[in-house]
Amino acid sequence: MLELSKPIGVYRIDYNYVAAVRLIAIKTRPKVTRKTMESTLAKVLLLVGSLLILCHTSHAFIVSVDAHNEECFFENVEGGTKFGVTFEVIDGGFLDVDIKITGPENHVMHESEKESSGKYTFVAPAKGTYTVCFNNERSSMTPKLVMFSIDVGEAPQRAPGAPGEEEVGHTKLEDMIRELSGTLTSVKHEQEYMHVRDKIHRSVNENTNSRVVLWSTFEALVLVLMTVGQVYYLKRFFEVKRVV
């Protein structure tokens, strides 16, 4: 009996130790409070909003500007909103065009001549309609093919009063997300531009190849005709004419 009581006591001590450890773990487990749930929900909503901002679609347009003509495009922009204009002349003449960007009340924000490409970013000083015009009046007969895009950011939204620490953190994160979104949009435009340039270069290469083939065929025909003509001439030169 004495030998059996000793191992039984050992097992009892082990069980008590495990139960104590479990009790300590339960007491030290962090409690899920309402504030923690609201913070987690806010982070999730912010993440979803950032994904929506990053996944917004932005398209590039291609317009043909005829000789002695001007094409204008309009965009309504809120005051304090960041917007940008990117363009590239992809075909026609010397690949240059005049561009003019005006704001409300015909305020000229940018104007340049004979530009092949450009990227301009502004902050709208006031709410109104902004105009982007491509002018090809300097060209006598050649139309210009222009690829461009107008990117308008979100209107600034700030809560009245002094923001709290959590709101300041969210504001900084939103600004970083907007900056990253603008960078991704620029990369997308560069990819679209490279895709268009690849098509143009492929078309130029195919046209050049077809012209080289035609010219080579023409040269071969000329050489054959010259050879036949020379043989015929030499044959007649060495012919002996007999007089009867």
mmCIF file of C-alpha atoms in Angstrom:
data_model
loop_
_atom_site.group_PDB
_atom_site.id
_atom_site.type_symbol
_atom_site.label_atom_id
_atom_site.label_comp_id
_atom_site.label_asym_id
_atom_site.label_seq_id
_atom_site.Cartn_x
_atom_site.Cartn_y
_atom_site.Cartn_z
ATOM 1 C CA MET A 1 0.000 0.000 0.000
ATOM 2 C CA LEU A 2 2.856 2.335 0.771
ATOM 3 C CA GLU A 3 4.380 1.661 -2.597
ATOM 4 C CA LEU A 4 1.105 2.446 -4.394
ATOM 5 C CA SER A 5 0.390 5.680 -2.562
ATOM 6 C CA LYS A 6 3.595 7.279 -3.769
ATOM 7 C CA PRO A 7 2.911 7.089 -7.504
ATOM 8 C CA ILE A 8 -0.705 8.085 -6.932
ATOM 9 C CA GLY A 9 0.506 11.250 -5.177
ATOM 10 C CA VAL A 10 2.835 11.987 -8.085
ATOM 11 C CA TYR A 11 -0.028 11.832 -10.584
ATOM 12 C CA ARG A 12 -2.159 14.106 -8.369
ATOM 13 C CA ILE A 13 0.593 16.732 -8.295
ATOM 14 C CA ASP A 14 0.855 16.660 -12.102
ATOM 15 C CA TYR A 15 -2.893 17.154 -12.549
ATOM 16 C CA ASN A 16 -2.946 20.060 -10.154
ATOM 17 C CA TYR A 17 -0.010 21.658 -11.998
ATOM 18 C CA VAL A 18 -1.789 21.376 -15.343
ATOM 19 C CA ALA A 19 -4.990 22.825 -13.913
ATOM 20 C CA ALA A 20 -3.067 25.747 -12.422
ATOM 21 C CA VAL A 21 -1.371 26.446 -15.735
ATOM 22 C CA ARG A 22 -4.738 26.413 -17.524
ATOM 23 C CA LEU A 23 -6.222 28.783 -14.942
ATOM 24 C CA ILE A 24 -3.321 31.211 -15.351
ATOM 25 C CA ALA A 25 -3.679 31.091 -19.134
ATOM 26 C CA ILE A 26 -7.384 31.858 -18.914
ATOM 27 C CA LYS A 27 -6.783 34.799 -16.569
ATOM 28 C CA THR A 28 -3.989 36.269 -18.720
ATOM 29 C CA ARG A 29 -5.913 35.916 -22.002
ATOM 30 C CA PRO A 30 -6.658 39.391 -23.480
ATOM 31 C CA LYS A 31 -10.282 40.360 -23.303
ATOM 32 C CA VAL A 32 -12.101 41.282 -26.512
ATOM 33 C CA THR A 33 -13.687 44.632 -25.767
ATOM 34 C CA ARG A 34 -16.007 46.748 -27.847
ATOM 35 C CA LYS A 35 -13.233 49.244 -28.511
ATOM 36 C CA THR A 36 -11.005 46.486 -29.898
ATOM 37 C CA MET A 37 -13.783 45.242 -32.171
ATOM 38 C CA GLU A 38 -14.465 48.761 -33.467
ATOM 39 C CA SER A 39 -10.764 49.293 -34.155
ATOM 40 C CA THR A 40 -10.540 45.989 -36.020
ATOM 41 C CA LEU A 41 -13.659 46.811 -38.017
ATOM 42 C CA ALA A 42 -12.250 50.220 -38.907
ATOM 43 C CA LYS A 43 -9.027 48.614 -40.128
ATOM 44 C CA VAL A 44 -10.976 46.137 -42.242
ATOM 45 C CA LEU A 45 -13.093 48.902 -43.769
ATOM 46 C CA LEU A 46 -9.978 50.960 -44.428
ATOM 47 C CA LEU A 47 -8.346 47.985 -46.136
ATOM 48 C CA VAL A 48 -11.419 47.452 -48.297
ATOM 49 C CA GLY A 49 -11.469 51.136 -49.189
ATOM 50 C CA SER A 50 -7.794 51.035 -50.118
ATOM 51 C CA LEU A 51 -8.407 48.044 -52.365
ATOM 52 C CA LEU A 52 -11.238 49.910 -54.061
ATOM 53 C CA ILE A 53 -8.979 52.914 -54.590
ATOM 54 C CA LEU A 54 -6.198 50.748 -56.002
ATOM 55 C CA CYS A 55 -8.558 48.889 -58.302
ATOM 56 C CA HIS A 56 -10.173 51.953 -59.864
ATOM 57 C CA THR A 57 -10.082 51.975 -63.671
ATOM 58 C CA SER A 58 -8.353 54.643 -65.689
ATOM 59 C CA HIS A 59 -8.437 54.635 -69.473
ATOM 60 C CA ALA A 60 -6.274 56.264 -72.103
ATOM 61 C CA PHE A 61 -7.833 57.770 -75.218
ATOM 62 C CA ILE A 62 -6.546 58.140 -78.756
ATOM 63 C CA VAL A 63 -7.708 61.069 -80.889
ATOM 64 C CA SER A 64 -6.853 62.126 -84.435
ATOM 65 C CA VAL A 65 -6.204 65.859 -84.793
ATOM 66 C CA ASP A 66 -6.567 66.921 -88.422
ATOM 67 C CA ALA A 67 -4.412 69.573 -90.059
ATOM 68 C CA HIS A 68 -5.442 73.180 -89.289
ATOM 69 C CA ASN A 69 -7.716 71.846 -86.549
ATOM 70 C CA GLU A 70 -7.982 71.802 -82.762
ATOM 71 C CA GLU A 71 -9.490 69.184 -80.450
ATOM 72 C CA CYS A 72 -10.552 70.135 -76.913
ATOM 73 C CA PHE A 73 -11.690 68.003 -73.966
ATOM 74 C CA PHE A 74 -13.398 69.105 -70.766
ATOM 75 C CA GLU A 75 -13.318 67.795 -67.200
ATOM 76 C CA ASN A 76 -15.177 69.008 -64.109
ATOM 77 C CA VAL A 77 -12.822 69.169 -61.122
ATOM 78 C CA GLU A 78 -13.487 70.055 -57.496
ATOM 79 C CA GLY A 79 -11.380 72.721 -55.801
ATOM 80 C CA GLY A 80 -8.215 71.403 -54.161
ATOM 81 C CA THR A 81 -8.297 68.177 -56.179
ATOM 82 C CA LYS A 82 -5.137 66.880 -57.771
ATOM 83 C CA PHE A 83 -5.415 66.110 -61.473
ATOM 84 C CA GLY A 84 -2.933 65.299 -64.208
ATOM 85 C CA VAL A 85 -2.688 65.250 -67.990
ATOM 86 C CA THR A 86 -0.454 62.821 -69.885
ATOM 87 C CA PHE A 87 -0.147 62.754 -73.658
ATOM 88 C CA GLU A 88 2.014 61.304 -76.432
ATOM 89 C CA VAL A 89 1.982 61.924 -80.189
ATOM 90 C CA ILE A 90 2.206 58.438 -81.669
ATOM 91 C CA ASP A 91 1.819 59.091 -85.383
ATOM 92 C CA GLY A 92 1.853 61.853 -87.980
ATOM 93 C CA GLY A 93 4.448 64.272 -89.348
ATOM 94 C CA PHE A 94 7.252 65.183 -86.948
ATOM 95 C CA LEU A 95 5.300 63.763 -83.975
ATOM 96 C CA ASP A 96 4.618 67.169 -82.428
ATOM 97 C CA VAL A 97 1.509 69.078 -81.406
ATOM 98 C CA ASP A 98 0.586 72.217 -79.450
ATOM 99 C CA ILE A 99 -1.111 71.743 -76.075
ATOM 100 C CA LYS A 100 -3.012 74.215 -73.916
ATOM 101 C CA ILE A 101 -4.565 73.590 -70.488
ATOM 102 C CA THR A 102 -6.977 76.182 -69.121
ATOM 103 C CA GLY A 103 -9.029 76.410 -65.946
ATOM 104 C CA PRO A 104 -12.214 78.244 -65.020
ATOM 105 C CA GLU A 105 -12.605 81.737 -66.479
ATOM 106 C CA ASN A 106 -10.088 80.828 -69.219
ATOM 107 C CA HIS A 107 -7.167 80.904 -66.800
ATOM 108 C CA VAL A 108 -4.162 79.436 -68.680
ATOM 109 C CA MET A 109 -2.428 76.821 -66.502
ATOM 110 C CA HIS A 110 -0.062 75.491 -69.150
ATOM 111 C CA GLU A 111 0.702 76.222 -72.790
ATOM 112 C CA SER A 112 3.470 74.833 -74.995
ATOM 113 C CA GLU A 113 4.196 74.363 -78.701
ATOM 114 C CA LYS A 114 5.612 71.497 -80.764
ATOM 115 C CA GLU A 115 5.561 68.967 -77.945
ATOM 116 C CA SER A 116 5.915 65.246 -78.652
ATOM 117 C CA SER A 117 4.986 64.098 -75.140
ATOM 118 C CA GLY A 118 4.344 65.507 -71.720
ATOM 119 C CA LYS A 119 3.055 64.866 -68.233
ATOM 120 C CA TYR A 120 1.565 67.697 -66.192
ATOM 121 C CA THR A 121 0.139 67.593 -62.667
ATOM 122 C CA PHE A 122 -1.844 70.390 -61.038
ATOM 123 C CA VAL A 123 -3.947 71.095 -57.966
ATOM 124 C CA ALA A 124 -7.235 72.671 -58.981
ATOM 125 C CA PRO A 125 -7.337 76.140 -57.405
ATOM 126 C CA ALA A 126 -11.125 76.350 -57.733
ATOM 127 C CA LYS A 127 -14.124 74.267 -58.675
ATOM 128 C CA GLY A 128 -15.037 74.400 -62.336
ATOM 129 C CA THR A 129 -14.481 73.057 -65.826
ATOM 130 C CA TYR A 130 -10.913 72.510 -66.978
ATOM 131 C CA THR A 131 -10.065 72.275 -70.674
ATOM 132 C CA VAL A 132 -7.282 70.399 -72.473
ATOM 133 C CA CYS A 133 -6.772 71.358 -76.137
ATOM 134 C CA PHE A 134 -4.505 69.800 -78.769
ATOM 135 C CA ASN A 135 -3.762 72.131 -81.671
ATOM 136 C CA ASN A 136 -2.499 71.004 -85.087
ATOM 137 C CA GLU A 137 -2.829 74.295 -86.973
ATOM 138 C CA ARG A 138 0.900 74.363 -87.790
ATOM 139 C CA SER A 139 0.587 71.242 -89.936
ATOM 140 C CA SER A 140 -0.244 71.789 -93.597
ATOM 141 C CA MET A 141 -1.812 68.431 -94.448
ATOM 142 C CA THR A 142 -0.698 65.735 -91.993
ATOM 143 C CA PRO A 143 -3.078 64.692 -89.187
ATOM 144 C CA LYS A 144 -1.618 63.810 -85.781
ATOM 145 C CA LEU A 145 -2.587 60.790 -83.690
ATOM 146 C CA VAL A 146 -2.467 61.678 -79.994
ATOM 147 C CA MET A 147 -2.832 59.278 -77.059
ATOM 148 C CA PHE A 148 -3.741 61.059 -73.820
ATOM 149 C CA SER A 149 -5.329 60.578 -70.418
ATOM 150 C CA ILE A 150 -6.809 62.918 -67.808
ATOM 151 C CA ASP A 151 -6.554 61.593 -64.241
ATOM 152 C CA VAL A 152 -8.608 63.265 -61.529
ATOM 153 C CA GLY A 153 -8.043 62.374 -57.885
ATOM 154 C CA GLU A 154 -10.547 62.359 -55.075
ATOM 155 C CA ALA A 155 -11.748 65.594 -53.564
ATOM 156 C CA PRO A 156 -10.058 66.309 -50.192
ATOM 157 C CA GLN A 157 -12.300 65.429 -47.261
ATOM 158 C CA ARG A 158 -11.328 66.515 -43.762
ATOM 159 C CA ALA A 159 -13.491 66.264 -40.692
ATOM 160 C CA PRO A 160 -14.135 69.577 -38.917
ATOM 161 C CA GLY A 161 -12.191 70.215 -35.752
ATOM 162 C CA ALA A 162 -8.877 68.806 -34.579
ATOM 163 C CA PRO A 163 -8.520 65.160 -35.604
ATOM 164 C CA GLY A 164 -7.684 62.527 -33.044
ATOM 165 C CA GLU A 165 -4.653 60.240 -33.105
ATOM 166 C CA GLU A 166 -6.547 57.423 -34.800
ATOM 167 C CA GLU A 167 -7.989 59.802 -37.414
ATOM 168 C CA VAL A 168 -4.541 61.258 -38.068
ATOM 169 C CA GLY A 169 -3.202 57.756 -38.658
ATOM 170 C CA HIS A 170 -6.040 56.969 -41.037
ATOM 171 C CA THR A 171 -5.473 60.257 -42.882
ATOM 172 C CA LYS A 172 -1.776 59.513 -43.358
ATOM 173 C CA LEU A 173 -2.573 56.010 -44.551
ATOM 174 C CA GLU A 174 -5.167 57.331 -46.997
ATOM 175 C CA ASP A 175 -2.627 59.816 -48.374
ATOM 176 C CA MET A 176 -0.111 57.023 -48.849
ATOM 177 C CA ILE A 177 -2.750 54.921 -50.583
ATOM 178 C CA ARG A 178 -3.650 57.785 -52.921
ATOM 179 C CA GLU A 179 0.017 58.339 -53.731
ATOM 180 C CA LEU A 180 0.478 54.632 -54.435
ATOM 181 C CA SER A 181 -2.658 54.657 -56.582
ATOM 182 C CA GLY A 182 -1.305 57.563 -58.621
ATOM 183 C CA THR A 183 1.990 55.736 -59.106
ATOM 184 C CA LEU A 184 0.190 52.612 -60.281
ATOM 185 C CA THR A 185 -1.870 54.705 -62.688
ATOM 186 C CA SER A 186 1.322 56.206 -64.122
ATOM 187 C CA VAL A 187 2.784 52.733 -64.563
ATOM 188 C CA LYS A 188 -0.422 51.631 -66.292
ATOM 189 C CA HIS A 189 -0.224 54.579 -68.692
ATOM 190 C CA GLU A 190 3.403 53.777 -69.443
ATOM 191 C CA GLN A 191 2.437 50.181 -70.218
ATOM 192 C CA GLU A 192 -0.350 51.351 -72.523
ATOM 193 C CA TYR A 193 2.050 53.739 -74.240
ATOM 194 C CA MET A 194 4.648 50.991 -74.703
ATOM 195 C CA HIS A 195 1.935 48.706 -76.083
ATOM 196 C CA VAL A 196 0.902 51.341 -78.629
ATOM 197 C CA ARG A 197 4.518 52.063 -79.543
ATOM 198 C CA ASP A 198 5.107 48.339 -80.004
ATOM 199 C CA LYS A 199 2.187 48.192 -82.454
ATOM 200 C CA ILE A 200 3.481 51.220 -84.341
ATOM 201 C CA HIS A 201 7.020 49.841 -84.553
ATOM 202 C CA ARG A 202 5.698 46.472 -85.693
ATOM 203 C CA SER A 203 3.672 48.197 -88.406
ATOM 204 C CA VAL A 204 6.719 50.221 -89.495
ATOM 205 C CA ASN A 205 8.858 47.086 -89.592
ATOM 206 C CA GLU A 206 6.267 45.209 -91.636
ATOM 207 C CA ASN A 207 5.928 48.114 -94.104
ATOM 208 C CA THR A 208 9.699 48.410 -94.393
ATOM 209 C CA ASN A 209 10.002 44.657 -94.938
ATOM 210 C CA SER A 210 7.345 44.702 -97.671
ATOM 211 C CA ARG A 211 9.060 47.643 -99.403
ATOM 212 C CA VAL A 212 12.430 45.898 -99.244
ATOM 213 C CA VAL A 213 10.899 42.758 -100.760
ATOM 214 C CA LEU A 214 9.251 44.751 -103.558
ATOM 215 C CA TRP A 215 12.443 46.678 -104.269
ATOM 216 C CA SER A 216 14.488 43.466 -104.293
ATOM 217 C CA THR A 217 12.004 41.902 -106.711
ATOM 218 C CA PHE A 218 12.171 44.977 -108.945
ATOM 219 C CA GLU A 219 15.983 44.901 -108.931
ATOM 220 C CA ALA A 220 15.963 41.199 -109.807
ATOM 221 C CA LEU A 221 13.630 41.838 -112.751
ATOM 222 C CA VAL A 222 15.812 44.723 -113.955
ATOM 223 C CA LEU A 223 18.911 42.529 -113.762
ATOM 224 C CA VAL A 224 17.196 39.747 -115.724
ATOM 225 C CA LEU A 225 16.050 42.195 -118.395
ATOM 226 C CA MET A 226 19.510 43.750 -118.630
ATOM 227 C CA THR A 227 21.080 40.306 -118.920
ATOM 228 C CA VAL A 228 18.705 39.255 -121.687
ATOM 229 C CA GLY A 229 19.263 42.565 -123.487
ATOM 230 C CA GLN A 230 23.045 42.307 -123.299
ATOM 231 C CA VAL A 231 23.032 38.701 -124.564
ATOM 232 C CA TYR A 232 20.773 39.656 -127.438
ATOM 233 C CA TYR A 233 22.922 42.691 -128.314
ATOM 234 C CA LEU A 234 26.183 40.725 -128.199
ATOM 235 C CA LYS A 235 24.653 37.933 -130.264
ATOM 236 C CA ARG A 236 23.638 40.390 -132.960
ATOM 237 C CA PHE A 237 27.059 42.075 -132.798
ATOM 238 C CA PHE A 238 28.888 38.864 -133.645
ATOM 239 C CA GLU A 239 26.488 37.753 -136.346
ATOM 240 C CA VAL A 240 28.003 37.568 -139.857
ATOM 241 C CA LYS A 241 25.779 38.990 -142.508
ATOM 242 C CA ARG A 242 26.094 37.375 -145.896
ATOM 243 C CA VAL A 243 25.382 39.309 -149.070
ATOM 244 C CA VAL A 244 24.044 37.201 -151.906
#
